[in-house]
Coordinates of C-alpha atoms and ligand atoms in Angstrom, one line a residue:
M19 CA -0.2 -0.3 -0.2
Y20 CA 2.5 2.1 1.4
A21 CA 4.6 3.9 -2.2
P22 CA 7.9 5.6 -1.2
K23 CA 8.3 7.2 -4.7
D24 CA 7.6 10.4 -5.3
L25 CA 5.4 10.8 -2.3
A26 CA 6.1 14.3 -0.9
N27 CA 5.2 15.4 -4.7
A28 CA 2.3 13.3 -4.0
D29 CA 1.4 15.6 -1.4
Y30 CA 0.8 18.6 -3.4
I31 CA -1.5 16.8 -5.9
S32 CA -4.5 15.7 -4.5
L33 CA -4.5 19.6 -2.4
N34 CA -4.4 21.6 -6.0
I35 CA -6.7 19.2 -8.3
N36 CA -9.1 20.5 -4.9
D37 CA -8.2 24.1 -5.1
T38 CA -8.3 24.8 -8.9
A39 CA -12.0 23.1 -8.9
A40 CA -13.0 25.4 -6.8
F41 CA -11.5 27.9 -8.8
A42 CA -14.0 26.0 -11.5
R43 CA -17.2 27.1 -9.5
G44 CA -19.5 29.2 -11.1
S45 CA -19.9 29.3 -14.9
P46 CA -17.6 26.7 -16.4
Q47 CA -17.9 27.3 -20.1
S48 CA -17.1 30.8 -19.4
L49 CA -14.1 30.3 -17.6
W50 CA -12.2 27.8 -19.3
R51 CA -12.5 29.8 -22.4
Q52 CA -11.2 32.5 -20.4
W53 CA -9.4 30.9 -19.4
Y54 CA -7.6 29.7 -22.9
Q55 CA -6.7 32.6 -24.1
L56 CA -4.1 33.7 -21.4
S57 CA -0.5 33.0 -22.6
R58 CA 1.1 30.2 -21.4
F59 CA 3.6 32.5 -19.1
Q60 CA 0.6 33.3 -17.4
R61 CA -1.1 30.5 -17.0
N62 CA 1.9 29.6 -15.8
I63 CA 2.7 32.7 -13.0
I64 CA -1.9 31.8 -12.7
Y65 CA 0.2 28.2 -11.5
F66 CA 2.5 29.0 -9.8
V67 CA 0.3 31.3 -7.5
V68 CA -2.1 28.7 -6.3
I69 CA 0.8 26.7 -5.7
T70 CA 2.9 28.5 -3.0
V71 CA 0.0 29.1 -1.6
C72 CA -1.2 25.2 -1.4
L73 CA 2.4 24.4 -0.6
V74 CA 1.8 27.0 2.2
V75 CA -1.2 25.9 3.7
F76 CA 0.1 22.6 3.6
Y77 CA 2.9 23.7 6.0
L78 CA 0.7 25.1 8.4
L79 CA -1.9 22.3 8.3
P80 CA -1.7 20.3 12.3
S81 CA 0.0 16.9 11.6
D82 CA -2.1 14.6 11.8
S83 CA -5.0 15.8 9.6
K84 CA -1.0 15.9 6.6
G85 CA -2.0 12.4 7.8
S86 CA -5.2 12.1 6.6
V87 CA -3.5 14.3 3.7
S88 CA -1.0 11.3 2.5
N89 CA -3.4 9.2 2.8
S90 CA -5.7 10.0 -0.3
T91 CA -2.4 10.8 -2.4
E92 CA -2.2 7.1 -1.9
T93 CA -5.5 6.7 -4.6
S94 CA -4.1 10.2 -6.2
H95 CA -0.8 9.4 -7.1
Q96 CA -2.0 6.3 -8.4
K97 CA -4.5 7.7 -10.8
Q98 CA -2.6 9.3 -12.3
H99 CA -2.8 8.1 -16.3
D100 CA -6.0 9.2 -16.6
A101 CA -6.1 12.8 -15.5
P102 CA -6.3 15.4 -17.2
K103 CA -3.6 17.3 -19.3
W104 CA -3.6 20.3 -16.3
E105 CA -2.7 18.3 -13.8
K106 CA 0.3 17.2 -15.4
L107 CA 1.4 20.1 -16.2
I108 CA 0.7 21.0 -12.7
E109 CA 2.2 18.4 -11.2
E110 CA 5.1 18.4 -13.0
L111 CA 5.4 22.4 -12.4
V112 CA 5.4 21.0 -8.5
V113 CA 8.2 18.9 -8.8
E114 CA 9.5 21.8 -10.2
N115 CA 8.8 24.2 -7.1
A116 CA 10.1 21.2 -5.0
D117 CA 13.9 20.9 -6.5
Q118 CA 14.6 23.5 -6.1
G119 CA 13.5 24.2 -2.6
G120 CA 15.7 21.2 -1.0
G121 CA 19.4 20.8 -0.9
A122 CA 20.9 23.3 0.1
G123 CA 23.9 22.1 2.2
G124 CA 25.5 22.0 5.7
G125 CA 22.9 23.0 8.9
E126 CA 19.6 23.5 7.4
V127 CA 18.7 20.4 4.7
I128 CA 15.1 20.1 4.8
E129 CA 13.5 17.4 2.6
E130 CA 11.8 14.5 2.6
P131 CA 12.4 11.7 1.1
E132 CA 11.4 9.9 -2.5
F133 CA 13.2 7.2 -1.6
Q134 CA 13.3 5.3 -4.9
P135 CA 14.9 1.9 -4.9
E136 CA 16.2 -0.5 -8.3
V137 CA 16.4 -3.5 -6.8
N138 CA 13.7 -5.8 -6.2
Q139 CA 10.2 -5.2 -6.5
V140 CA 8.4 -3.7 -3.6
D141 CA 5.9 -6.3 -2.3
D142 CA 3.6 -4.3 -0.8
D143 CA 2.5 -7.0 1.5
Q144 CA 5.8 -7.9 3.1
I145 CA 6.3 -3.7 3.8
G146 CA 6.5 -3.1 7.8
P147 CA 4.9 0.1 9.2
P148 CA 4.5 3.2 6.9
Q149 CA 8.0 4.6 6.0
R150 CA 8.8 7.6 8.2
K151 CA 10.0 11.2 7.0
P152 CA 13.1 12.7 8.2
I153 CA 12.9 14.9 11.6
A154 CA 15.3 17.2 10.0
V155 CA 16.8 18.9 12.8
T156 CA 18.8 21.9 13.0
F157 CA 21.4 22.5 16.2
T158 CA 23.5 26.4 16.7
G159 CA 27.1 25.4 17.5
P160 CA 28.0 25.3 21.2
S161 CA 26.6 27.2 24.3
N162 CA 29.0 27.1 27.2
Q163 CA 32.6 26.7 27.6
R164 CA 32.7 23.7 27.7
Q165 CA 31.0 22.8 24.6
K166 CA 33.4 24.7 23.2
A167 CA 35.5 23.7 24.0
V168 CA 35.1 20.2 22.9
V169 CA 34.4 21.3 19.9
D170 CA 37.3 22.6 19.8
A171 CA 39.5 18.7 20.8
F172 CA 37.2 18.1 17.7
L173 CA 38.9 20.5 15.1
H174 CA 42.4 20.2 16.0
S175 CA 41.8 16.2 15.6
W176 CA 38.8 16.8 11.8
K177 CA 42.3 18.9 10.9
G178 CA 45.1 15.9 11.2
Y179 CA 42.4 13.6 9.6
K180 CA 41.8 16.2 7.3
R181 CA 46.0 16.9 5.8
F182 CA 47.3 13.5 6.8
A183 CA 45.3 11.4 6.5
W184 CA 41.6 11.8 4.0
G185 CA 39.4 9.9 2.8
H186 CA 41.2 6.7 4.9
D187 CA 39.5 5.4 7.5
N188 CA 42.0 6.5 10.5
L189 CA 44.5 9.2 11.2
K190 CA 48.4 8.1 12.5
P191 CA 48.6 11.9 14.3
I192 CA 52.3 11.3 15.9
S193 CA 53.4 9.5 11.8
A194 CA 51.3 12.2 10.6
S195 CA 49.8 9.4 8.6
Y196 CA 46.5 7.0 8.3
Q197 CA 46.0 3.5 9.1
E198 CA 43.1 1.4 6.4
W199 CA 41.1 -0.9 7.7
F200 CA 38.0 -1.1 5.1
G201 CA 39.1 1.3 3.4
L202 CA 35.7 3.1 2.9
G203 CA 36.4 6.6 5.3
L204 CA 35.4 5.6 8.6
T205 CA 36.2 8.8 10.4
I206 CA 34.4 11.4 8.2
V207 CA 31.1 8.9 8.2
D208 CA 31.1 8.7 11.6
A209 CA 31.8 11.9 12.5
L210 CA 29.3 13.3 10.2
D211 CA 26.4 13.6 12.3
T212 CA 29.3 14.5 15.2
M213 CA 29.5 17.7 12.9
Y214 CA 25.8 18.3 11.9
I215 CA 25.5 18.4 15.8
M216 CA 28.1 20.3 17.2
G217 CA 27.0 23.4 14.4
L218 CA 29.8 23.2 12.5
N219 CA 28.0 23.4 8.7
S220 CA 31.3 24.0 6.6
E221 CA 33.2 21.0 8.4
F222 CA 30.1 19.3 7.4
A223 CA 29.7 20.7 3.5
E224 CA 33.0 18.5 3.3
A225 CA 32.0 15.5 4.4
R226 CA 29.1 15.5 2.4
A227 CA 30.9 16.2 -0.7
W228 CA 33.2 13.6 0.4
V229 CA 30.3 11.1 0.6
E230 CA 28.8 12.1 -2.8
E231 CA 31.6 11.8 -4.9
S232 CA 34.3 9.7 -3.5
L233 CA 32.5 7.1 -0.9
T234 CA 31.8 3.7 -2.6
F235 CA 31.1 0.5 -1.9
E236 CA 32.3 -1.3 -5.0
V237 CA 35.6 -3.0 -3.8
S238 CA 36.5 -6.0 -3.3
R239 CA 37.7 -6.1 -0.3
D240 CA 36.3 -7.7 3.1
V241 CA 35.0 -5.5 5.9
N242 CA 33.4 -6.7 9.7
L243 CA 29.3 -7.3 8.8
F244 CA 29.3 -5.4 12.6
E245 CA 31.7 -2.3 11.7
V246 CA 30.5 -1.9 9.5
T247 CA 26.9 -2.1 10.0
I248 CA 27.8 0.1 13.3
R249 CA 29.6 2.1 12.7
V250 CA 29.5 3.5 8.3
L251 CA 24.7 2.3 7.9
G252 CA 24.5 3.2 11.4
G253 CA 26.9 6.4 10.5
L254 CA 25.0 7.6 7.4
L255 CA 21.2 6.4 8.6
S256 CA 21.3 9.0 11.4
T257 CA 22.9 11.6 9.6
Y258 CA 19.8 11.4 7.3
H259 CA 17.5 12.0 9.8
L260 CA 19.1 14.4 11.4
S261 CA 20.2 16.4 7.9
G262 CA 16.8 14.7 6.1
D263 CA 20.0 14.9 3.1
K264 CA 19.0 12.6 1.0
I265 CA 22.8 11.1 -0.3
F266 CA 23.2 9.4 3.2
L267 CA 20.0 7.6 2.7
D268 CA 20.6 6.4 -1.4
K269 CA 25.2 5.0 -0.1
A270 CA 23.3 3.5 3.3
F271 CA 20.8 1.8 1.1
D272 CA 23.7 0.6 -1.9
L273 CA 25.5 -0.3 0.9
G274 CA 22.8 -2.2 3.1
D275 CA 22.4 -4.6 -0.2
R276 CA 25.9 -5.4 0.1
L277 CA 25.6 -6.8 3.3
M278 CA 23.4 -9.1 3.2
P279 CA 24.5 -12.1 1.6
A280 CA 26.0 -12.6 5.8
F281 CA 22.9 -13.3 6.1
S282 CA 23.0 -15.7 3.7
T283 CA 23.2 -19.7 6.2
K284 CA 21.3 -22.5 7.2
S285 CA 20.6 -20.9 10.4
G286 CA 20.2 -16.9 9.6
V287 CA 23.4 -16.3 11.6
P288 CA 24.8 -14.0 9.7
Y289 CA 29.1 -14.6 8.9
S290 CA 31.2 -12.0 10.3
D291 CA 33.0 -11.0 7.5
V292 CA 31.3 -9.8 4.3
N293 CA 32.9 -8.9 0.8
L294 CA 31.0 -5.5 -0.4
G295 CA 32.5 -6.2 -4.3
T296 CA 31.9 -9.9 -4.2
R297 CA 28.5 -9.3 -2.3
T298 CA 30.1 -13.2 -0.4
A299 CA 30.5 -14.2 2.8
H300 CA 31.5 -16.6 4.9
S301 CA 33.4 -17.4 8.7
P302 CA 36.4 -15.2 10.3
K303 CA 39.6 -16.6 9.9
W304 CA 40.6 -17.7 12.5
G305 CA 37.4 -20.1 13.1
P306 CA 33.4 -21.2 12.7
D307 CA 31.9 -18.6 15.5
S308 CA 31.5 -15.4 15.0
S309 CA 30.9 -13.1 18.0
T310 CA 27.5 -13.5 19.9
S311 CA 26.9 -9.6 20.5
E312 CA 28.5 -9.2 16.6
V313 CA 25.4 -10.8 15.6
T314 CA 23.4 -9.0 17.8
T315 CA 23.9 -5.6 16.8
I316 CA 22.6 -4.5 14.2
Q317 CA 19.0 -4.9 14.1
L318 CA 18.3 -1.2 15.0
E319 CA 20.1 0.0 11.7
F320 CA 19.1 -2.5 9.8
R321 CA 15.7 -2.5 10.9
D322 CA 16.1 1.0 10.3
L323 CA 17.6 1.4 6.4
S324 CA 14.0 -0.7 5.6
R325 CA 11.7 1.5 7.2
V326 CA 12.7 4.2 5.5
S327 CA 13.6 2.2 2.2
G328 CA 10.3 1.2 1.9
Q329 CA 11.5 -2.8 1.5
S330 CA 11.4 -5.1 4.6
K331 CA 14.0 -8.0 3.4
F332 CA 16.8 -5.7 5.5
E333 CA 14.7 -5.8 8.8
E334 CA 13.4 -9.3 8.4
A335 CA 17.4 -10.9 8.0
A336 CA 18.2 -9.0 11.4
A337 CA 14.9 -9.1 13.4
K338 CA 15.4 -12.6 12.3
V339 CA 18.6 -13.3 14.3
S340 CA 17.8 -11.2 17.5
E341 CA 14.4 -14.0 17.5
H342 CA 17.1 -17.5 16.5
V343 CA 19.1 -16.2 20.0
H344 CA 16.0 -14.8 21.9
Q345 CA 15.0 -18.9 21.7
L346 CA 18.4 -20.4 22.7
K347 CA 19.0 -21.4 25.9
K348 CA 20.7 -19.1 28.2
F349 CA 22.1 -19.2 31.5
D350 CA 19.3 -16.9 33.3
G351 CA 19.2 -14.3 31.0
L352 CA 23.1 -15.0 30.2
V353 CA 25.0 -14.8 27.1
P354 CA 28.2 -17.8 25.9
I355 CA 30.1 -14.8 24.1
F356 CA 30.2 -16.7 20.3
I357 CA 28.3 -18.2 18.2
N358 CA 28.5 -20.7 15.3
A359 CA 27.0 -18.7 12.3
N360 CA 26.8 -22.7 10.7
T361 CA 25.1 -24.4 13.3
G362 CA 23.6 -20.6 14.9
A363 CA 24.4 -22.5 18.9
F364 CA 26.2 -20.8 20.7
R365 CA 29.7 -21.9 22.1
E366 CA 28.4 -24.0 25.6
L367 CA 32.0 -23.3 27.2
S368 CA 32.8 -20.1 26.3
T369 CA 33.0 -17.0 28.5
I370 CA 29.8 -14.9 29.7
S371 CA 31.1 -11.0 30.3
F372 CA 29.5 -7.8 29.6
G373 CA 32.7 -6.6 27.5
A374 CA 34.0 -7.3 24.4
R375 CA 32.0 -10.0 22.1
G376 CA 29.1 -9.2 24.6
D377 CA 28.6 -6.4 26.0
S378 CA 25.6 -4.7 23.6
Y379 CA 23.9 -7.9 22.6
Y380 CA 22.0 -7.1 26.1
E381 CA 22.6 -2.8 25.4
Y382 CA 19.8 -3.6 21.7
L383 CA 17.3 -6.1 23.5
L384 CA 17.0 -2.7 25.3
K385 CA 17.5 -0.2 22.0
Q386 CA 15.5 -2.3 20.1
W387 CA 12.6 -2.2 21.9
L388 CA 12.4 1.6 22.7
Q389 CA 13.0 1.8 18.9
T390 CA 10.0 0.0 18.1
G391 CA 8.3 1.5 20.8
K392 CA 8.2 -0.4 23.2
T393 CA 6.2 -3.5 21.3
I394 CA 8.6 -6.4 20.4
D395 CA 7.6 -7.7 24.5
Y396 CA 10.7 -10.1 24.1
L397 CA 13.0 -7.9 23.8
R398 CA 12.4 -6.1 27.4
D399 CA 12.0 -9.6 28.2
D400 CA 14.9 -10.9 27.6
Y401 CA 16.7 -8.0 28.6
N402 CA 15.2 -7.7 32.0
T403 CA 16.3 -11.5 32.7
A404 CA 19.6 -10.9 31.0
I405 CA 19.8 -8.2 34.6
W406 CA 18.6 -10.1 36.8
G407 CA 20.5 -13.0 35.8
T408 CA 23.3 -10.4 36.6
Q409 CA 22.6 -9.3 40.1
K410 CA 22.7 -13.4 40.6
H411 CA 26.4 -14.3 38.6
L412 CA 27.8 -11.1 38.1
V413 CA 27.4 -8.3 40.1
K414 CA 30.8 -8.2 43.0
Y415 CA 32.1 -6.2 45.6
T416 CA 35.4 -5.1 46.0
A417 CA 36.6 -6.5 50.0
A418 CA 38.3 -2.7 50.8
N419 CA 35.9 -0.1 49.8
K420 CA 32.5 -2.2 48.4
Y421 CA 33.2 -0.8 44.9
M422 CA 30.5 -2.8 42.9
F423 CA 31.7 -4.2 38.9
L424 CA 30.9 -6.9 36.8
A425 CA 33.3 -9.9 37.0
E426 CA 32.9 -12.5 33.9
L427 CA 32.2 -15.6 34.2
V428 CA 34.8 -18.5 32.6
G429 CA 34.9 -22.0 31.4
S430 CA 32.5 -25.3 32.0
N431 CA 32.2 -25.0 35.5
K432 CA 31.9 -21.0 35.1
D433 CA 34.0 -19.6 37.2
V434 CA 34.2 -16.1 39.1
K435 CA 36.8 -13.9 37.0
P436 CA 37.6 -10.3 38.4
K437 CA 38.5 -9.0 35.5
M438 CA 35.8 -5.7 34.2
D439 CA 36.4 -4.5 30.7
H440 CA 36.2 -0.6 30.5
L441 CA 33.9 -1.8 27.9
V442 CA 31.7 -2.5 30.8
C443 CA 30.9 0.5 31.7
F444 CA 28.7 1.0 28.7
L445 CA 25.8 -0.5 31.3
G446 CA 25.7 2.1 32.8
G447 CA 23.6 4.3 30.6
T448 CA 21.5 1.6 29.5
L449 CA 20.7 0.5 33.2
A450 CA 19.3 3.9 33.4
L451 CA 17.9 4.5 30.1
G452 CA 15.6 1.6 30.5
A453 CA 14.8 2.1 34.9
H454 CA 13.9 5.7 32.7
N455 CA 11.4 3.7 30.5
G456 CA 9.6 2.5 33.1
L457 CA 11.9 -0.7 33.6
Q458 CA 12.8 -1.9 37.5
S459 CA 13.9 0.2 39.7
D460 CA 16.7 -1.2 40.9
H461 CA 18.3 -1.1 37.2
M462 CA 18.9 2.9 38.6
K463 CA 20.0 1.6 41.4
L464 CA 23.1 -0.7 39.2
A465 CA 23.5 2.2 37.1
E466 CA 24.9 3.7 40.2
E467 CA 27.2 1.7 41.7
L468 CA 28.8 1.4 38.8
V469 CA 28.7 5.0 38.0
R470 CA 31.1 4.9 41.2
T471 CA 33.2 2.2 40.2
C472 CA 34.2 3.5 36.9
Y473 CA 34.6 6.9 37.7
Q474 CA 37.3 4.9 40.1
T475 CA 38.7 2.8 36.7
Y476 CA 39.8 6.7 35.9
A477 CA 40.3 8.5 39.4
V478 CA 42.5 5.7 40.0
Q479 CA 45.2 6.1 37.9
P480 CA 48.0 9.1 37.9
T481 CA 46.4 10.3 34.3
F482 CA 42.9 10.8 35.2
L483 CA 42.2 7.7 32.4
A484 CA 41.4 4.7 32.3
P485 CA 42.6 1.2 31.5
E486 CA 41.0 -1.2 28.3
I487 CA 40.6 -4.0 31.6
S488 CA 40.4 -3.9 35.9
Y489 CA 40.9 -6.0 38.0
F490 CA 39.3 -6.2 41.6
N491 CA 40.1 -7.0 44.5
I492 CA 37.5 -9.4 46.1
Q493 CA 39.3 -11.3 48.3
K494 CA 39.3 -10.4 52.1
P495 CA 42.0 -7.5 53.4
L496 CA 45.5 -9.3 54.8
E497 CA 45.1 -8.6 59.2
G498 CA 47.3 -5.1 59.3
D499 CA 46.9 -4.3 55.5
A500 CA 44.9 -1.5 55.7
N501 CA 45.4 -0.1 52.7
Q502 CA 44.4 -2.9 50.2
L503 CA 43.4 -1.9 46.6
D504 CA 40.0 -1.5 45.1
M505 CA 41.9 -3.1 42.0
Y506 CA 44.7 -3.1 39.7
V507 CA 45.8 -3.1 35.8
K508 CA 48.8 -4.9 34.3
A509 CA 50.8 -4.2 31.9
N510 CA 49.6 -5.5 29.2
D511 CA 45.8 -3.5 29.7
A512 CA 47.4 -0.5 31.0
H513 CA 46.1 1.0 26.8
N514 CA 43.5 3.9 27.1
L515 CA 42.0 4.3 23.0
L516 CA 40.7 7.7 24.1
R517 CA 37.3 4.7 24.1
P518 CA 33.0 6.8 24.7
E519 CA 31.3 4.8 27.4
F520 CA 32.5 6.2 30.5
L521 CA 31.3 8.7 28.7
E522 CA 28.6 8.1 26.9
T523 CA 26.5 6.4 30.2
L524 CA 27.7 10.3 31.8
F525 CA 25.6 11.4 29.5
Y526 CA 22.5 9.2 29.7
M527 CA 22.8 9.8 33.8
W528 CA 23.2 13.5 33.3
Y529 CA 20.1 13.7 30.9
L530 CA 18.0 11.8 33.2
T531 CA 19.1 13.1 37.1
G532 CA 20.0 16.4 35.9
N533 CA 23.2 15.7 38.7
K534 CA 25.4 17.9 37.5
T535 CA 28.1 16.0 39.7
Y536 CA 27.8 13.9 36.4
Q537 CA 28.9 16.9 34.0
D538 CA 32.1 17.6 36.5
W539 CA 33.7 13.7 36.0
G540 CA 32.9 14.1 32.9
W541 CA 35.1 17.4 32.5
Q542 CA 37.5 16.6 35.0
I543 CA 38.6 13.1 31.8
F544 CA 37.8 16.2 29.2
Q545 CA 40.9 17.1 30.5
A546 CA 42.8 13.8 31.2
F547 CA 42.2 13.0 27.7
E548 CA 43.7 17.1 26.6
K549 CA 46.5 17.1 28.8
Y550 CA 47.9 13.3 27.8
T551 CA 46.6 12.4 24.8
K552 CA 46.8 14.8 22.9
V553 CA 49.0 15.5 19.9
E554 CA 49.8 18.0 17.0
H555 CA 48.1 16.6 14.4
G556 CA 44.9 15.2 16.4
Y557 CA 45.0 13.2 19.3
T558 CA 46.7 9.6 20.4
S559 CA 45.8 6.6 22.4
I560 CA 48.6 5.8 24.7
G561 CA 50.2 2.7 25.9
N562 CA 50.0 3.2 29.9
V563 CA 47.2 5.0 32.3
R564 CA 49.6 4.2 34.8
S565 CA 52.9 6.8 34.2
T566 CA 52.5 10.8 33.4
Q567 CA 56.0 10.7 32.2
N568 CA 55.5 7.2 30.2
T569 CA 52.6 7.3 28.8
R570 CA 54.0 4.6 25.2
P571 CA 51.8 7.2 22.6
R572 CA 50.5 4.6 20.4
D573 CA 49.9 6.5 17.1
M574 CA 45.9 6.5 16.1
M575 CA 43.5 8.3 16.4
E576 CA 40.7 5.9 15.9
S577 CA 36.8 6.1 14.5
F578 CA 34.7 6.6 17.3
W579 CA 37.4 9.2 19.4
L580 CA 35.1 10.8 16.7
S581 CA 31.7 9.7 16.7
E582 CA 30.9 9.1 20.0
T583 CA 33.8 10.3 22.7
L584 CA 33.4 14.4 21.4
K585 CA 29.9 13.6 20.5
Y586 CA 29.1 12.3 24.9
L587 CA 31.7 14.9 25.8
Y588 CA 29.0 17.5 23.9
L589 CA 25.8 16.0 24.4
L590 CA 26.7 15.8 27.8
F591 CA 28.0 19.6 28.9
D592 CA 24.1 21.1 27.6
D593 CA 22.6 21.9 30.0
T594 CA 19.7 22.1 28.2
R595 CA 19.4 18.4 28.3
Q596 CA 17.1 18.7 25.2
L597 CA 19.6 18.6 22.2
I598 CA 18.4 15.3 21.7
D599 CA 15.5 14.4 23.1
L600 CA 15.7 10.6 24.3
K601 CA 12.2 10.0 23.2
K602 CA 12.7 10.7 19.6
W603 CA 16.2 9.2 19.3
I604 CA 17.5 6.2 20.2
F605 CA 21.5 6.4 20.3
N606 CA 22.9 2.7 18.4
S607 CA 26.4 1.2 19.5
E608 CA 28.1 3.2 18.1
G609 CA 27.2 7.7 18.9
H610 CA 24.9 7.5 15.3
P611 CA 20.6 8.5 17.0
L612 CA 18.6 7.1 15.1
P613 CA 14.3 7.8 15.5
I614 CA 12.2 5.5 17.5
Y615 CA 9.5 4.4 15.8
D616 CA 5.1 3.7 17.3
S617 CA 5.7 0.4 16.8
Ligands
LIG2 C1 -5.3 6.2 5.8 O1 -5.0 5.3 6.4 C2 -5.4 4.8 7.5 C3 -3.8 3.4 8.0 O2 -3.1 3.4 7.0 C4 -7.1 3.9 7.4 O3 -6.7 3.6 8.6 C5 -7.4 4.8 6.8 O4 -9.1 3.7 6.0 C6 -7.4 5.3 6.2 N1 -7.6 6.2 5.4 C7 -8.6 7.3 4.6 C8 -9.3 8.2 4.3 O5 -8.1 6.6 3.2
LIG3 C1 24.3 13.2 42.5 O1 25.8 11.9 42.0 C2 26.5 11.8 43.0 C3 27.0 10.8 42.1 O2 26.2 9.7 42.3 C4 25.4 11.5 44.0 O3 26.9 11.0 45.3 C5 24.6 12.4 45.1 O4 24.6 12.6 45.4 C6 23.7 13.2 43.5 N1 23.7 14.6 43.7 C7 21.9 14.5 44.2 C8 22.1 15.9 44.5 O5 21.6 13.3 44.1

C-alpha cells in the first residue's frame, strides 16, 4: 500500500486538484474559455500562485491532518493515468518547485525523502509500518565554554585527519599518516552527525561532498559486518535523519544491500565478514564462530533502513537473528560470547561477559524494544532476565571499599574472574535509560553503583584515564593491611584507546537525572584527554595510563573518538538536556542517533 516514490510531491497534487476545482466553480464554460485565452506565461504565473498558496496551507496544517492528506494521495497518485493534461502540468511544476526547495548544504536541509530503490520490486504485503520522514533538526553550535572546548578538540582532530589521512579510515596523528582498515573513509562517515550536531556547517559540507563524490562500496575487500553496520550504515542513516539530505540514504541503501549476503547461512545467524564488491560472505579467519554481540548489534540499523527505504528484507533478516537468539537456551538470561553461524548454536563453554563480544547484545535488547515503541515484549523480557541474571551471578564487590563491578564467568564451571573491561561501563547508561522507561527502579541503583566504580577506574590512575581492563580485589584484606587496593591493572591492559563508554553513560546519567556531578566528572576526564592524549596533529591512544611520564603514545586516532567520545562529551555539557530528545531518538552502539518508531 505504501509507495515511497514521490510521496512528497503527491501530497501537493491532491490539494491542487481540489483548489483548482474550486476556482472553476460558477460558470465553468466562460471561465475555461478565458483560461485558454491566457498566454502560457500567464497561465504559468497562475499555476505558480496557486501552488505557492497550497504549499503554505499545507505547511500550516497540523500534522495529523497532514497524515490524512498523504493518506488520500495514495489514490490520487495511482490515478495519474487518466488525469487531465492540466493536472499533469501542475504536477510537473510542483516537481520543479520541490526540486529547487531542497539541496542546501550544511545546516538546514529539510527535504522529504523520495527514495526509490532500483533493485527488487517492493512486495506490498511485506512492507512494515509506513516509512517516516527524516526528522531534520537544526543545531546552532556550542552554548557554553565546556561545549566550546569540546568543539575545539573536534576541530583539532579534524584538521589533522584532513591534512594527513583524508579519505582513509583512521588518522595516525604522530607519524602524520593514516591507517586503512576497510577503506571506507571511516573517520569521515563516523564523524558526520557529530559535526552536524555541533553546528560545524562548513566541515559538514566538505564531508558531505566527499560522501557524494568519493564514497564507494564497489571494492573487492572483506569488511566486518558488525563494524561496518554500526559505523558506516549507522552513521549514514543518522545523518540522513538529522539533516534530511537524501544522499546519505542513497549511500546507506547501497551499503545495506551489499551487506545482505552475510545472512545467507542455514541458521540465519550472519557470517562475520562480507566482501562488499563480490557480495560474498564467510566466517572469520580465526574459526567458525561469530561473536554473539556482533550478530545481535545490527538490528537497529537494518530495521531503520527498512523503515526508510520501504524494503522489508533488511529488518526481516536482522530481526530473525534476534528471534533465533531469543529461543536459544541461556544461563539466567546471560549468553556465551560466541555463536556458530552454521549451526546457530552458542559455543557452550565460551565466556560470559558484559565486555568484549558480549556487551551490546544486552544493549540492543533494550534499545530495539525502545526503537519499536515498546511493542516487542520478548526483547524487554530477555533484557530484564539478563539484568536479573547479572545481579545473581556477575555483580561482585571489592573487599576494601565495596566497589561494585561485573565479573566474567569462564569455563565449564563458570568460575568468577574478577575482571572488567572498560567497555562494560556503557551499561550504566543503558540501565538508566531502561529504568527511565518504566523498567525496575533497582536497575537505576545498579547503574549508580557501576558509575561510581567506572569513575574510580579513571580517578585512581595518575593520568586520570581508565585502562582497557581492570582487575578487582575481592579477597578480604590480610590482617593489618589497611591499604589494600580495590583495583589493579596488568601491564598489557594499561592502554587507553580514547574510548567513549563511560562518557556515554555520564551523558545518560546527566540527561536523565540532571545531577551536575556527572558533568563535572566528564569535564575531569576531558581535561585528562587534553593533557595526555593531545598531540600536534590530533589525539592519540596511549599505551600506559599508569604513568604521567611514560604514557607510550600509540599513534592512532580511532574513528569512535569523533563519533562517540567527543559527541557524548558535547551532549554531556548541554545544560538544557534537550539537544537530542531521548523520547524521539535512540543511539546506536556507535553513538549515532536513529529515530524511535511507534511500532
Ligand atoms: C488512512 O490510513 C489509515 C491507516 O493506514 C487507514 O486506517 C484509513 O482508513 C485511511 N484513511 C483513508 C481516508 O484512506
Ligand atoms: C549526584 O550524583 C553523585 C554521584 O552519583 C551523588 O554522590 C550525589 O549524591 C548526587 N546528588 C544528588 C543531589 O542526588
